[in-house]
Every structure is written in structure tokens, then in C-alpha cells.
């Protein structure tokens, strides 16, 4: 049921247009039509309790356009508004820059100065009790035998212990430089492992509880998509009661929610449960679970990685054995509320129950994924992840769609505003609306407020139609020649976005000797430092893969050319996307367009969006993959991109880049 909106009577708050004008003037900005259109649309959505999707191009000022009506609503209803982001960078921008400046600007116009707080998952906060109670370490059997790794972890643990004595928030992000997950796990607990504030000896000073208490007293709560999903879909609320959510970076919502509801089963997870149950039950019962884990380890080591469409008999028997032995351990543990007067014992029991529940419930979920009458009836997919040198093979299970969950749990309970620079794929919101569970347009609206950039005058979209289609055997020589000639014309100043790290490294190795400009490759150093170096030295080029497609913001002459090696379709052997394609097709839809083409359009739009970051920016987007000009789906992909001036003539971008290079030098 939707939380009712109850406005404070006779509040007489200024209209949203006036508040926006005050904020823009105070912050030294200028009024933008797209921003004004968006602020009015957000206010109307809140007033009408109707969901809204807003595409707002870079430079629109969309954070101000949703923060102003959000703050106004929080004041009017005496209820916080939740702002959810996909990235830490945007969370920090909102909390450290946008909200403090906006609160100061609007303080005199509102009943009180707007307040705000950031709220993260419990795992992100130091657990005072675990840090002092000497719980058994989760990873004692999983320590790498490289002494350098062990000593590095030990140094991190010591840093955390010293920091724990002085921190006021317990927030992991305060630790700079950061620490490994292995070290941090020794000082944190999940929501399932937590004893609860009333039972924990450190409950009164719990960092996670204090953060949640602060969030319940402010006007704006900033969080992330994962915690938003946990709050919406869990049995117990994590976020304070609210009736409006703004989802920024909404193009990532489905992937983040899918990650939250994806479960894993491996030898490590089973052995963790065995260790945690320890001496809490009779050894023969724990040994049964350990033997089941060893059976799983042998099975996964011999099985080929990839999607598992039909349940092999031996895997089915192994999953049943894990399910049943985990349940015997749970039963042997006795009542869950036992030992509540002994916090140390209660903490160990809670940790054991959590690990056992995870193993048992995941095995049940994997078994339930099979036995459907047809492919169209299937709800989940199971696959084997081959693992790495440091991570053992693991079975994973994920839903084929999260649209039903979002429709019922997120959109059914509150008013939701979704925004991003890339939401209208193929020119409409239909594709993402279907993934969100919003259906055929009832109860929601989608608007594109445009961009302040004059795309046809500011940039050229060049598709190298004359090149061969990309293959699986690395970058063809023609591609390397094309990249080299474009970079030479630009005088460096190039961001190379590649579909794989292998392609990025191959291009880097092939071109470093050939070009006279510095060439950086993702992995040479931390991505943050590489981007900083790229931005500060104009001739420098930077090559990389996925995180650069969405995470680079370099305005000015350091970036004049964005090269994209191929249309970024998901890998054909990706278990989840391939299963989703087949599922859509089984239900009579076009699996390729609904899944692969949507994925490619979204990532392509994000990559193209790296070029223009400020009003004076100019440059070229060069897509080397000729399919963007020749394939039957090219119209859909092009319709998802900003309206740059388009060409397939190789001479045009080279001439334009040479002109830009001469004006920059």
C-alpha cells in the first residue's frame, strides 16, 4: 500500500519555481529551460503521486532540479525524501557539495535550514562489538599462503584497529587509503548477523544505528540502489519511513537490484557455515555438511563454466545433500533466541544461523529453478562461474527479470522519480520502463528535458563504415591504423573506450611505439590517478574498458576525441543476458532487441556522453564498428544517442580534429 501523503496545513511554502530561481542565483548559475521543465515535472509527480522518468542531458543541472522539489516536499509533509544513486562519486557530490550549498541558499525561504544525511548498508560501518568481542575470523581457512598478502592484511587490520579508536562515524569510506574486503570483514557484520541494538552490548553506540537515527531526523536521505532494493524488498525497513524516492543514475537500477538478489553457493560458503557452527552442535552433524561441501568442490572443479539449463542428476543430488545437511545443522542449533543473555554466545549463534540460512536457502532456490513446463515459465537462471586464482568456482542463481519485484515493492509503495542522461533508448522510455515493471504507461510519465549542448555544432559522430566487422580474434590491423590516424589528427587528447580489457591492452601495446603522444592504459595505475593525469596533460591519451565508459568527466581541451572500438553488446556466452534473451523469445518477444540491443544502446549512449562535459567542449566521437551504420538495428542504436552531426567519410573527422588541435596548441 502506498504511504499516504499528508501535507502540513497552511505551510505556505514558496512555489518550486521561486525556490529554484533563488537557488540558481545564490549558486552563481544561470537559468536553464531544461532544468525549469524538470523541476516543475518533479513537483507535479510528487503532487499527483505519479511516477516520473526524466532524461536530462549532461549540463542540465538535474541534481538541483530534483533536490529543490524534494526538500520542499520534505518540509511540507514532515517526511524525508530518499535520493538513491548508483555510484559513490555521485553520493559524495550530493552530500559534500550540492546539498550544503543548496541548504544554505534556501535556509531563509523555508521553515528551517534543510538537513541531510548519507545512509549505507550495515556492512559499511564498523561494528564496535565485533571489533572488541574477539569473534572467530571468517577467513582463517581462506588466508592466502603468500606471506606478502598475509602481512598486507595484517597491516590493514592494525590500521582499522587504530582508526576504530578515533572515528566518529565508523564509515568505511573514511579509511584512506582503503582496506581489503578480507580485512574489513573482521570488523563488520551484515544485517542478518547483527544482534540488534537492544541485545548488543554496544547497541547504544552502534555506528550503523546512529547513522540510521540521523537519517530519520533529516529532510533528505542519500543512499545507494542496493540499499534501496534491500529496504524495499526486505521484511524489515532499513531506510526511514518515506513516500518519495528519487533514483538518480536510474539506467543502472536494474543491474544493481539484480546484484542484490543474486545468490552464490560454493565450497567457501559451505565451509564458512561449517566453521561458524563450530562447537555449537555435535561434530558428526557439522561433518555431514563439510562432506557435502567437499562433494560440491569436486563437482564444480570438473564441470564446465556457463549456464546450466537442465539440472544434471549428480548436481541435483549434491544440492539436495547440501540443503538437507544445512537444515540438520540449523535444527541442531536449537531455538534462535537462545543465549540472548550471553552476548558473546548470541553473536556466534547469530553468525552461524546467517551462514547456514544462506547455504540452505540458496540450495533450495537453485533446485526450484528447474522443473518448469516450458522456457517461458522459468523464473531464474543458474550458472557456474569458473572463478579465478584467488576465488574458487561458484554456482550462481539470479532472476530472469526484476520487473515484478520493482513494480510491487518499490513502485507500489511510494512515488518514484527516475532520472539519468540516458533513459530513452531508441527514442522512447519503453525499454527501461518494461525492465522497471512500469508497463504500458499507466501511472507514470516519461519526459526528455533535452540538453544545453548544441550537439550538431559541438560534435561529429563518425562511423567507420569502410572497416571490416569486428571479429573475435582481437583488433584487426585496419582498426589500429584508423585509431593511430585519428589520434595523430587530434594531437592526442583521446579517450579510447574498448569492449574488453584485452582489446584495450592490445591497442596500447601496438600503438605506444607508433605514436608520439603519451598513452595510458587502465590498469597501469589506479583509475582515478590515470584520469587525473589524462585531464592535466593535453596530449595524453587514455585507453580502457567498462568503468571508463561511464566514469570519466573531463571537460576542456584534454578530451577532443572519443574512440569506441565496437558496439558494446553483451558477450554471447554471458549466462544471465543470454538466458534473458531466450526467455523473452520464449514469450513471443524479440530477445535480441529487448536484451542485447538495449544493453548496447545504454552503454553506447554512456560512452558517447564522455565527449561534451562543458559548454565550450568540441570534438569527435569515432565508432570503428561499421554495424552502427549498416546493421538492421543501427537505427535503434543511433536513436539512443544525442543528435551529433553524422558522417561516414573518414576525411571529415580528421580535418575537424586537425582544426581543433591547431586552436588548442
XYZ file of C-alpha atoms in Angstrom:
665
model
C 0.000 0.000 0.000
C 1.251 3.477 -0.853
C 2.291 5.587 2.129
C -0.274 8.414 2.294
C 0.894 11.946 1.652
C -0.108 14.263 4.469
C 0.859 17.876 3.898
C 1.342 20.170 6.859
C -1.669 22.535 6.772
C -1.107 26.219 5.958
C 2.617 25.731 5.407
C 2.652 28.455 2.720
C 5.949 27.306 1.268
C 7.241 29.239 -1.762
C 6.417 27.658 -5.145
C 9.064 25.410 -6.601
C 9.884 27.817 -9.482
C 10.716 30.543 -6.980
C 12.878 28.226 -4.858
C 14.788 27.094 -7.947
C 15.396 30.706 -9.013
C 16.706 31.602 -5.541
C 18.974 28.553 -5.528
C 20.363 29.183 -9.026
C 21.103 32.840 -8.250
C 22.721 32.005 -4.915
C 24.957 29.399 -6.525
C 26.042 31.745 -9.300
C 24.388 29.792 -12.088
C 22.052 30.718 -14.905
C 18.507 29.545 -15.531
C 18.222 26.677 -17.996
C 14.956 25.747 -19.654
C 15.550 22.015 -19.248
C 16.162 22.460 -15.531
C 12.988 24.518 -15.117
C 10.948 21.952 -17.065
C 12.333 19.172 -14.896
C 11.736 20.904 -11.556
C 8.095 21.505 -12.496
C 7.655 17.911 -13.673
C 9.129 16.512 -10.449
C 6.887 18.721 -8.330
C 3.830 17.645 -10.343
C 4.744 13.969 -9.974
C 5.003 14.406 -6.203
C 1.708 16.303 -6.008
C -0.132 13.793 -8.237
C 1.581 10.734 -6.664
C 2.585 9.609 -10.155
C 5.889 8.022 -11.148
C 8.151 10.022 -13.460
C 11.117 9.177 -15.708
C 13.239 12.171 -16.736
C 16.028 12.092 -19.290
C 18.226 15.110 -18.623
C 21.391 15.583 -20.634
C 24.769 16.494 -19.151
C 24.805 20.142 -18.105
C 21.073 20.344 -17.394
C 21.610 20.701 -13.657
C 19.359 17.780 -12.862
C 20.504 17.337 -9.252
C 19.218 20.821 -8.408
C 16.049 20.118 -10.376
C 15.120 17.160 -8.179
C 16.629 18.356 -4.887
C 14.578 21.571 -4.761
C 11.128 19.888 -5.007
C 12.372 17.055 -2.761
C 13.329 19.478 0.002
C 10.053 21.358 -0.421
C 8.083 18.119 -0.085
C 10.061 17.029 2.973
C 9.230 20.334 4.651
C 5.590 20.155 3.588
C 4.989 16.561 4.707
C 7.453 16.372 7.607
C 8.750 13.175 5.947
C 12.221 12.636 4.498
C 12.779 12.144 0.785
C 15.231 9.413 -0.262
C 17.758 10.098 -3.033
C 19.347 6.933 -4.423
C 22.475 6.823 -6.606
C 24.456 4.053 -8.270
C 27.925 5.418 -7.567
C 29.845 6.615 -4.531
C 31.085 9.577 -6.588
C 27.578 10.980 -7.016
C 26.733 10.338 -3.359
C 29.770 12.341 -2.341
C 28.916 15.126 -4.791
C 25.417 15.407 -3.325
C 26.481 15.285 0.336
C 29.731 17.259 0.131
C 28.828 19.895 -2.457
C 25.267 20.129 -3.797
C 23.211 19.753 -0.621
C 25.306 22.002 1.682
C 25.252 24.843 -0.846
C 21.549 24.375 -1.574
C 20.636 24.206 2.124
C 22.406 27.488 2.779
C 20.763 29.133 -0.253
C 17.226 28.124 0.765
C 17.518 28.486 4.547
C 15.753 31.872 4.731
C 12.879 30.778 2.476
C 11.893 27.656 4.418
C 10.775 26.867 7.995
C 14.301 25.684 8.798
C 17.584 25.114 7.008
C 17.304 21.848 5.066
C 19.096 18.924 6.656
C 20.540 15.808 5.034
C 22.449 12.617 5.780
C 24.015 9.705 3.943
C 22.957 6.158 4.824
C 24.754 2.987 3.739
C 24.345 -0.714 4.328
C 25.326 -2.093 7.734
C 28.407 -3.766 6.249
C 29.839 -0.275 5.559
C 30.014 0.612 9.259
C 32.436 -0.638 11.878
C 30.764 -2.982 14.375
C 32.027 -1.885 17.794
C 31.049 -5.167 19.407
C 32.721 -7.401 16.820
C 35.851 -5.246 16.996
C 36.162 -5.914 20.740
C 34.468 -9.281 21.304
C 37.048 -11.437 19.554
C 34.651 -13.291 17.261
C 36.190 -16.115 15.208
C 37.567 -14.691 11.977
C 35.621 -15.731 8.909
C 38.664 -16.152 6.712
C 41.069 -18.125 8.880
C 40.873 -21.091 6.477
C 40.896 -18.889 3.388
C 44.072 -16.895 4.071
C 46.313 -16.788 1.040
C 49.577 -18.517 1.653
C 51.575 -15.713 0.053
C 53.303 -14.116 3.090
C 53.131 -10.723 1.401
C 49.340 -10.973 1.214
C 49.030 -12.104 4.821
C 51.287 -9.329 6.117
C 49.429 -6.745 3.997
C 46.134 -7.869 5.506
C 47.679 -7.713 8.969
C 48.770 -4.121 8.390
C 45.263 -3.221 7.228
C 43.761 -4.831 10.332
C 46.104 -2.788 12.506
C 45.095 0.405 10.668
C 41.421 -0.378 11.224
C 42.025 -1.002 14.932
C 43.802 2.341 15.309
C 41.109 4.142 13.307
C 38.365 2.493 15.386
C 39.648 4.341 18.457
C 39.150 7.774 16.883
C 36.385 7.567 14.256
C 33.110 9.355 14.966
C 31.077 7.728 12.191
C 32.563 4.243 11.730
C 32.096 4.734 7.977
C 34.490 2.553 5.985
C 34.919 5.280 3.352
C 36.795 7.366 5.941
C 39.683 4.918 5.626
C 42.067 6.391 3.057
C 43.722 4.518 1.509
C 41.069 1.832 1.616
C 41.365 -1.658 3.017
C 40.630 -5.051 1.517
C 37.310 -6.793 1.971
C 39.168 -9.584 3.756
C 40.428 -7.184 6.427
C 37.185 -5.214 6.740
C 35.014 -8.311 7.247
C 36.739 -8.858 10.596
C 35.207 -5.602 11.862
C 31.756 -5.557 10.249
C 28.537 -7.551 10.280
C 25.676 -7.930 7.853
C 22.117 -7.063 8.818
C 21.425 -10.787 9.249
C 24.371 -11.254 11.625
C 23.613 -8.209 13.765
C 22.386 -8.957 17.283
C 20.138 -5.897 17.246
C 20.541 -2.641 19.117
C 18.572 -3.822 22.174
C 20.546 -7.063 22.655
C 24.034 -5.929 21.663
C 26.279 -4.621 24.488
C 27.443 -1.895 22.068
C 23.944 -1.185 20.761
C 23.706 2.262 22.350
C 26.783 3.444 20.475
C 26.368 1.364 17.285
C 27.597 3.340 14.274
C 25.011 1.821 11.918
C 22.154 2.543 14.311
C 23.379 6.089 14.911
C 23.540 6.678 11.141
C 20.009 5.370 10.753
C 18.805 7.554 13.632
C 20.351 10.621 11.981
C 18.692 9.695 8.694
C 15.300 9.579 10.411
C 15.634 13.185 11.531
C 16.684 14.877 8.268
C 14.873 16.149 5.192
C 16.956 14.336 2.570
C 18.500 10.874 2.912
C 21.155 9.959 0.333
C 21.676 6.232 -0.233
C 22.524 3.735 -2.972
C 20.478 1.493 -5.257
C 21.491 -1.666 -3.408
C 20.275 -0.411 -0.028
C 17.136 0.979 -1.666
C 16.406 -2.500 -3.018
C 17.127 -4.182 0.322
C 14.790 -1.738 2.059
C 12.008 -2.189 -0.498
C 12.210 -5.976 -0.710
C 13.209 -6.956 2.809
C 10.971 -7.771 5.732
C 12.416 -5.082 7.996
C 12.801 -1.422 6.938
C 16.344 -0.135 6.580
C 15.561 3.400 5.470
C 13.387 5.799 7.493
C 9.707 5.920 6.531
C 9.311 7.878 3.294
C 6.808 8.398 0.499
C 9.027 9.827 -2.264
C 12.187 8.360 -3.823
C 14.408 9.967 -6.449
C 16.534 7.440 -8.342
C 19.478 9.204 -9.990
C 21.686 7.201 -12.370
C 18.478 5.249 -12.965
C 19.951 3.482 -16.007
C 21.829 1.271 -13.508
C 18.864 0.423 -11.278
C 18.046 -2.971 -12.815
C 21.656 -4.219 -12.706
C 22.146 -3.087 -9.096
C 18.888 -4.686 -7.958
C 19.779 -7.884 -9.818
C 23.106 -7.997 -7.965
C 21.304 -7.688 -4.631
C 19.019 -10.649 -5.360
C 21.708 -12.873 -6.921
C 22.884 -15.678 -4.632
C 26.034 -17.800 -4.675
C 26.904 -21.281 -3.488
C 30.475 -22.553 -3.335
C 32.788 -24.682 -1.278
C 33.843 -21.475 0.522
C 30.307 -20.533 1.562
C 29.619 -24.062 2.813
C 32.896 -24.234 4.756
C 32.222 -20.817 6.256
C 28.959 -22.201 7.635
C 30.815 -25.266 8.961
C 33.392 -23.097 10.738
C 30.797 -20.781 12.205
C 28.682 -23.594 13.560
C 31.928 -24.885 15.115
C 31.342 -26.339 18.563
C 27.770 -25.120 18.768
C 26.460 -28.509 17.605
C 27.606 -32.121 17.710
C 30.622 -32.654 15.458
C 29.144 -35.536 13.392
C 26.313 -33.273 12.202
C 28.729 -30.500 11.213
C 30.910 -33.110 9.488
C 27.961 -34.073 7.259
C 27.767 -30.502 5.959
C 31.545 -30.398 5.492
C 31.425 -33.595 3.414
C 28.638 -32.111 1.287
C 30.827 -29.048 0.718
C 33.719 -31.256 -0.365
C 31.412 -33.048 -2.817
C 30.409 -29.666 -4.225
C 34.056 -28.616 -4.558
C 34.927 -31.744 -6.569
C 31.862 -31.372 -8.764
C 32.456 -27.689 -9.585
C 36.147 -28.287 -10.305
C 35.232 -30.811 -13.002
C 32.207 -29.047 -14.530
C 32.430 -26.629 -17.482
C 31.580 -22.994 -16.662
C 28.457 -21.404 -18.090
C 24.688 -21.547 -17.944
C 23.077 -24.746 -16.616
C 19.775 -25.122 -18.454
C 18.943 -28.644 -17.302
C 19.806 -29.891 -13.821
C 22.316 -32.772 -14.049
C 21.425 -35.635 -11.740
C 24.710 -35.509 -9.828
C 24.372 -31.744 -9.262
C 20.767 -32.175 -8.163
C 21.778 -34.810 -5.623
C 24.627 -32.621 -4.344
C 22.329 -29.612 -3.919
C 19.802 -31.787 -2.084
C 22.556 -33.063 0.194
C 23.696 -29.504 0.986
C 20.109 -28.422 1.599
C 19.383 -31.316 3.935
C 22.641 -31.247 5.889
C 22.405 -27.467 6.342
C 18.875 -27.939 7.680
C 20.100 -30.602 10.126
C 22.679 -28.127 11.416
C 20.026 -25.421 11.765
C 17.766 -27.806 13.665
C 20.635 -28.932 15.895
C 21.329 -25.305 16.821
C 18.030 -25.157 18.705
C 15.826 -22.070 19.179
C 17.162 -18.924 17.541
C 16.583 -16.779 20.606
C 18.661 -18.950 22.930
C 21.616 -17.445 24.822
C 20.196 -13.960 24.491
C 21.634 -13.116 27.910
C 25.139 -14.065 26.789
C 26.117 -11.591 24.007
C 29.284 -13.458 23.008
C 27.429 -16.754 22.569
C 24.477 -14.963 20.960
C 26.794 -13.293 18.452
C 28.386 -16.597 17.492
C 24.977 -18.247 17.137
C 23.617 -15.404 15.016
C 26.641 -15.602 12.703
C 26.210 -19.385 12.413
C 22.484 -19.120 11.653
C 23.195 -16.484 8.998
C 25.750 -18.642 7.173
C 23.601 -21.771 7.427
C 20.471 -19.968 6.223
C 22.371 -18.611 3.224
C 23.637 -22.057 2.231
C 20.283 -23.775 2.787
C 18.133 -21.134 1.085
C 20.447 -20.848 -1.929
C 20.411 -24.618 -2.457
C 16.600 -24.586 -2.252
C 16.426 -21.689 -4.698
C 18.676 -23.458 -7.211
C 16.637 -26.647 -7.051
C 13.428 -24.646 -7.516
C 14.852 -23.033 -10.670
C 14.192 -26.268 -12.563
C 11.187 -28.412 -13.396
C 9.108 -25.816 -15.259
C 6.868 -26.930 -18.101
C 8.394 -24.537 -20.630
C 11.144 -21.969 -21.030
C 8.537 -19.213 -20.798
C 7.639 -20.356 -17.267
C 11.200 -20.300 -15.990
C 11.832 -17.557 -13.408
C 15.538 -17.911 -12.602
C 18.789 -18.982 -14.195
C 21.639 -20.966 -12.628
C 25.187 -20.896 -13.907
C 28.702 -21.927 -12.945
C 31.273 -19.163 -12.573
C 34.725 -20.593 -13.238
C 36.354 -18.418 -10.572
C 39.935 -17.133 -10.564
C 43.278 -17.966 -8.960
C 42.021 -16.303 -5.761
C 38.347 -17.191 -5.964
C 37.057 -20.770 -6.261
C 34.354 -21.823 -8.748
C 30.835 -20.939 -7.618
C 27.258 -21.626 -8.596
C 25.115 -18.508 -9.001
C 21.384 -18.035 -9.305
C 19.626 -14.854 -10.446
C 16.123 -13.854 -11.546
C 15.456 -13.543 -15.270
C 13.588 -10.332 -14.515
C 13.316 -7.986 -11.546
C 10.419 -6.025 -13.050
C 7.819 -7.732 -10.864
C 9.819 -7.087 -7.702
C 10.295 -3.427 -8.571
C 6.655 -2.974 -9.554
C 5.323 -4.487 -6.346
C 7.948 -3.472 -3.789
C 9.367 -0.152 -4.967
C 6.812 1.495 -7.227
C 3.812 0.097 -5.391
C 4.739 1.701 -2.080
C 5.774 5.267 -2.940
C 6.170 7.915 -5.641
C 9.363 7.355 -7.621
C 11.230 9.813 -9.840
C 13.866 8.195 -12.070
C 16.463 10.294 -13.865
C 19.634 9.943 -15.927
C 21.243 11.367 -19.033
C 20.433 8.083 -20.814
C 16.946 6.651 -20.381
C 15.225 6.995 -23.783
C 16.582 4.027 -25.742
C 15.688 4.117 -29.404
C 13.995 7.423 -28.684
C 11.455 6.113 -26.142
C 11.316 5.140 -22.466
C 9.530 1.860 -23.241
C 12.563 -0.428 -22.956
C 13.630 0.668 -19.480
C 10.037 1.096 -18.295
C 9.440 -2.581 -19.077
C 12.546 -3.567 -17.098
C 11.350 -1.445 -14.164
C 7.900 -3.062 -14.248
C 6.098 0.170 -15.135
C 4.339 -1.442 -18.082
C 2.366 0.427 -20.718
C 2.464 3.965 -19.360
C -0.328 3.804 -16.785
C 0.581 5.618 -13.582
C 3.814 7.072 -14.927
C 5.147 9.586 -17.414
C 8.415 9.985 -19.271
C 9.886 13.292 -20.407
C 13.122 14.317 -22.107
C 14.092 17.822 -20.989
C 16.886 17.960 -23.546
C 20.424 19.189 -23.165
C 22.026 22.645 -23.033
C 24.558 21.460 -25.638
C 24.140 22.174 -29.348
C 25.182 18.676 -30.382
C 25.199 19.132 -34.191
C 27.531 22.142 -33.859
C 29.647 20.850 -30.992
C 30.417 17.316 -32.122
C 30.696 14.868 -35.004
C 29.603 11.237 -34.796
C 31.801 9.378 -37.254
C 31.099 5.725 -38.050
C 33.945 3.965 -39.868
C 31.676 2.240 -42.367
C 34.616 1.174 -44.563
C 36.207 -1.021 -41.878
C 35.538 -4.774 -41.596
C 33.170 -6.004 -38.916
C 34.937 -6.706 -35.613
C 35.840 -10.333 -35.070
C 36.780 -12.481 -32.094
C 40.500 -12.567 -32.834
C 41.435 -9.166 -31.450
C 41.660 -5.813 -33.185
C 42.242 -6.024 -36.956
C 45.206 -4.071 -38.304
C 42.796 -1.706 -40.108
C 41.356 -0.716 -36.719
C 44.806 0.046 -35.323
C 45.634 2.134 -38.385
C 42.368 4.056 -38.027
C 42.979 4.715 -34.322
C 46.518 5.921 -34.974
C 45.463 8.309 -37.749
C 42.628 9.782 -35.674
C 44.870 10.312 -32.639
C 47.547 11.943 -34.791
C 44.921 14.315 -36.216
C 43.732 15.174 -32.698
C 47.240 15.650 -31.319
C 46.482 13.081 -28.615
C 43.579 14.216 -26.388
C 41.836 10.863 -26.880
C 39.736 8.604 -24.678
C 39.684 5.082 -26.105
C 36.716 3.006 -24.933
C 37.131 -0.683 -25.652
C 34.739 -3.592 -25.287
C 37.294 -5.666 -23.372
C 40.458 -5.142 -21.372
C 42.255 -7.464 -23.760
C 41.429 -5.143 -26.678
C 42.464 -2.046 -24.698
C 45.831 -3.576 -23.779
C 46.429 -4.860 -27.308
C 45.783 -1.405 -28.766
C 48.034 0.191 -26.166
C 50.929 -2.169 -26.876
C 50.565 -1.805 -30.639
C 50.350 1.996 -30.644
C 52.774 3.112 -27.921
C 55.757 2.773 -30.259
C 53.842 4.225 -33.176
C 52.528 7.433 -31.608
C 54.418 10.471 -30.356
C 51.937 11.216 -27.544
C 51.744 9.651 -24.044
C 49.406 6.649 -23.969
C 47.963 5.397 -20.668
C 46.060 2.162 -20.223
C 43.624 1.235 -17.495
C 45.439 -0.997 -15.029
C 48.741 0.898 -15.258
C 47.716 2.689 -12.047
C 44.511 3.408 -10.136
C 41.760 4.585 -12.486
C 41.354 7.818 -10.517
C 45.029 8.723 -10.919
C 45.036 7.803 -14.611
C 42.016 10.015 -15.300
C 43.678 12.853 -13.368
C 46.865 12.504 -15.402
C 44.846 12.352 -18.628
C 42.939 15.522 -17.725
C 46.014 17.512 -16.717
C 48.248 16.770 -19.719
C 46.534 17.687 -23.005
C 48.441 15.414 -25.438
C 47.890 12.334 -23.269
C 45.563 9.517 -24.378
C 43.781 7.052 -22.091
C 42.572 3.595 -23.139
C 40.328 1.406 -21.030
C 37.131 -0.525 -20.632
C 33.816 -0.546 -18.759
C 34.382 1.867 -15.853
C 35.715 4.497 -18.263
C 32.563 4.274 -20.389
C 30.582 5.764 -17.502
C 33.029 7.275 -15.038
C 35.084 9.888 -16.878
C 34.266 13.596 -16.602
C 36.998 15.584 -18.382
C 35.824 18.933 -19.750
C 38.086 21.151 -21.823
C 40.798 20.619 -24.458
C 42.234 17.455 -22.877
C 39.419 15.462 -24.494
C 38.686 16.079 -28.162
C 38.240 12.530 -29.429
C 36.350 9.540 -28.063
C 37.091 6.270 -29.884
C 34.753 3.283 -29.441
C 36.099 0.055 -30.895
C 32.810 -1.814 -31.277
C 29.122 -1.732 -30.423
C 29.132 -2.891 -26.775
C 26.839 -5.897 -26.971
C 26.998 -8.278 -24.008
C 29.165 -11.343 -24.517
C 27.204 -14.123 -26.268
C 28.261 -16.535 -23.532
C 27.187 -14.273 -20.656
C 24.892 -16.592 -18.672
C 22.388 -14.047 -17.411
C 21.909 -11.914 -20.513
C 21.768 -14.937 -22.833
C 19.167 -16.570 -20.573
C 17.135 -13.366 -20.508
C 17.230 -13.176 -24.305
C 15.972 -16.721 -24.627
C 13.272 -16.121 -22.007
C 11.932 -13.070 -23.870
C 11.916 -15.049 -27.127
C 10.043 -17.926 -25.473
C 7.334 -15.449 -24.514
C 6.978 -14.220 -28.082
C 9.226 -11.153 -27.890
C 12.424 -10.180 -29.672
C 15.100 -11.353 -27.277
C 17.952 -9.696 -29.131
C 16.333 -6.264 -29.171
C 14.877 -6.484 -25.648
C 18.136 -7.523 -24.010
C 21.286 -7.293 -26.147
C 20.344 -4.189 -28.168
C 19.052 -2.375 -25.068
C 22.292 -3.177 -23.223
C 24.362 -1.942 -26.159
C 22.288 1.227 -26.617
C 22.583 2.154 -22.954
C 26.333 1.644 -22.749
C 26.910 3.296 -26.132
C 24.970 6.370 -25.005
C 27.029 6.494 -21.814
C 30.278 6.240 -23.761
C 29.269 8.889 -26.279
C 28.335 11.131 -23.353
C 32.011 11.400 -22.321
C 32.735 13.941 -25.099
C 30.712 17.015 -24.153
C 31.008 17.880 -20.470
C 31.030 21.708 -20.649
C 29.500 24.350 -22.931
C 32.754 25.078 -24.767
C 33.648 21.444 -25.454
C 34.078 20.366 -29.078
C 35.178 17.114 -30.639
C 34.572 13.838 -32.436
C 33.054 10.502 -31.499
C 34.611 7.789 -33.696
C 32.866 4.406 -33.698
C 35.018 1.896 -35.552
C 32.308 -0.767 -35.784
C 30.581 -0.430 -39.197
C 27.455 -2.174 -37.891
C 26.367 1.141 -36.370
C 25.800 2.316 -39.955
C 24.843 -0.902 -41.736
C 23.023 -3.320 -39.400
C 19.230 -3.553 -39.237
C 19.322 -2.438 -35.586
C 21.511 0.616 -36.298
C 18.501 2.953 -36.327
C 17.586 1.894 -32.791
C 21.137 2.446 -31.545
C 21.505 5.797 -33.296
C 18.113 6.857 -31.930
C 19.504 6.343 -28.429
C 22.341 8.841 -28.957
C 22.430 12.646 -28.854
C 21.892 14.361 -32.245
C 25.529 14.843 -33.239
C 26.334 15.697 -36.863
C 26.874 12.308 -38.503
C 29.279 11.165 -41.186
C 30.913 8.013 -42.551
C 33.548 9.939 -44.531
C 36.989 9.376 -42.901
C 38.274 12.741 -44.136
C 35.674 14.760 -42.207
C 36.661 13.860 -38.608
C 40.371 14.074 -39.408
C 40.008 17.582 -40.784
C 37.865 18.668 -37.846
C 40.320 17.255 -35.321
C 43.267 18.982 -37.006
C 41.415 22.305 -36.813
C 40.661 21.761 -33.123
C 44.250 20.720 -32.470
C 45.616 23.858 -34.086
C 43.357 26.097 -31.993
C 44.292 24.263 -28.771
C 48.040 24.435 -29.295
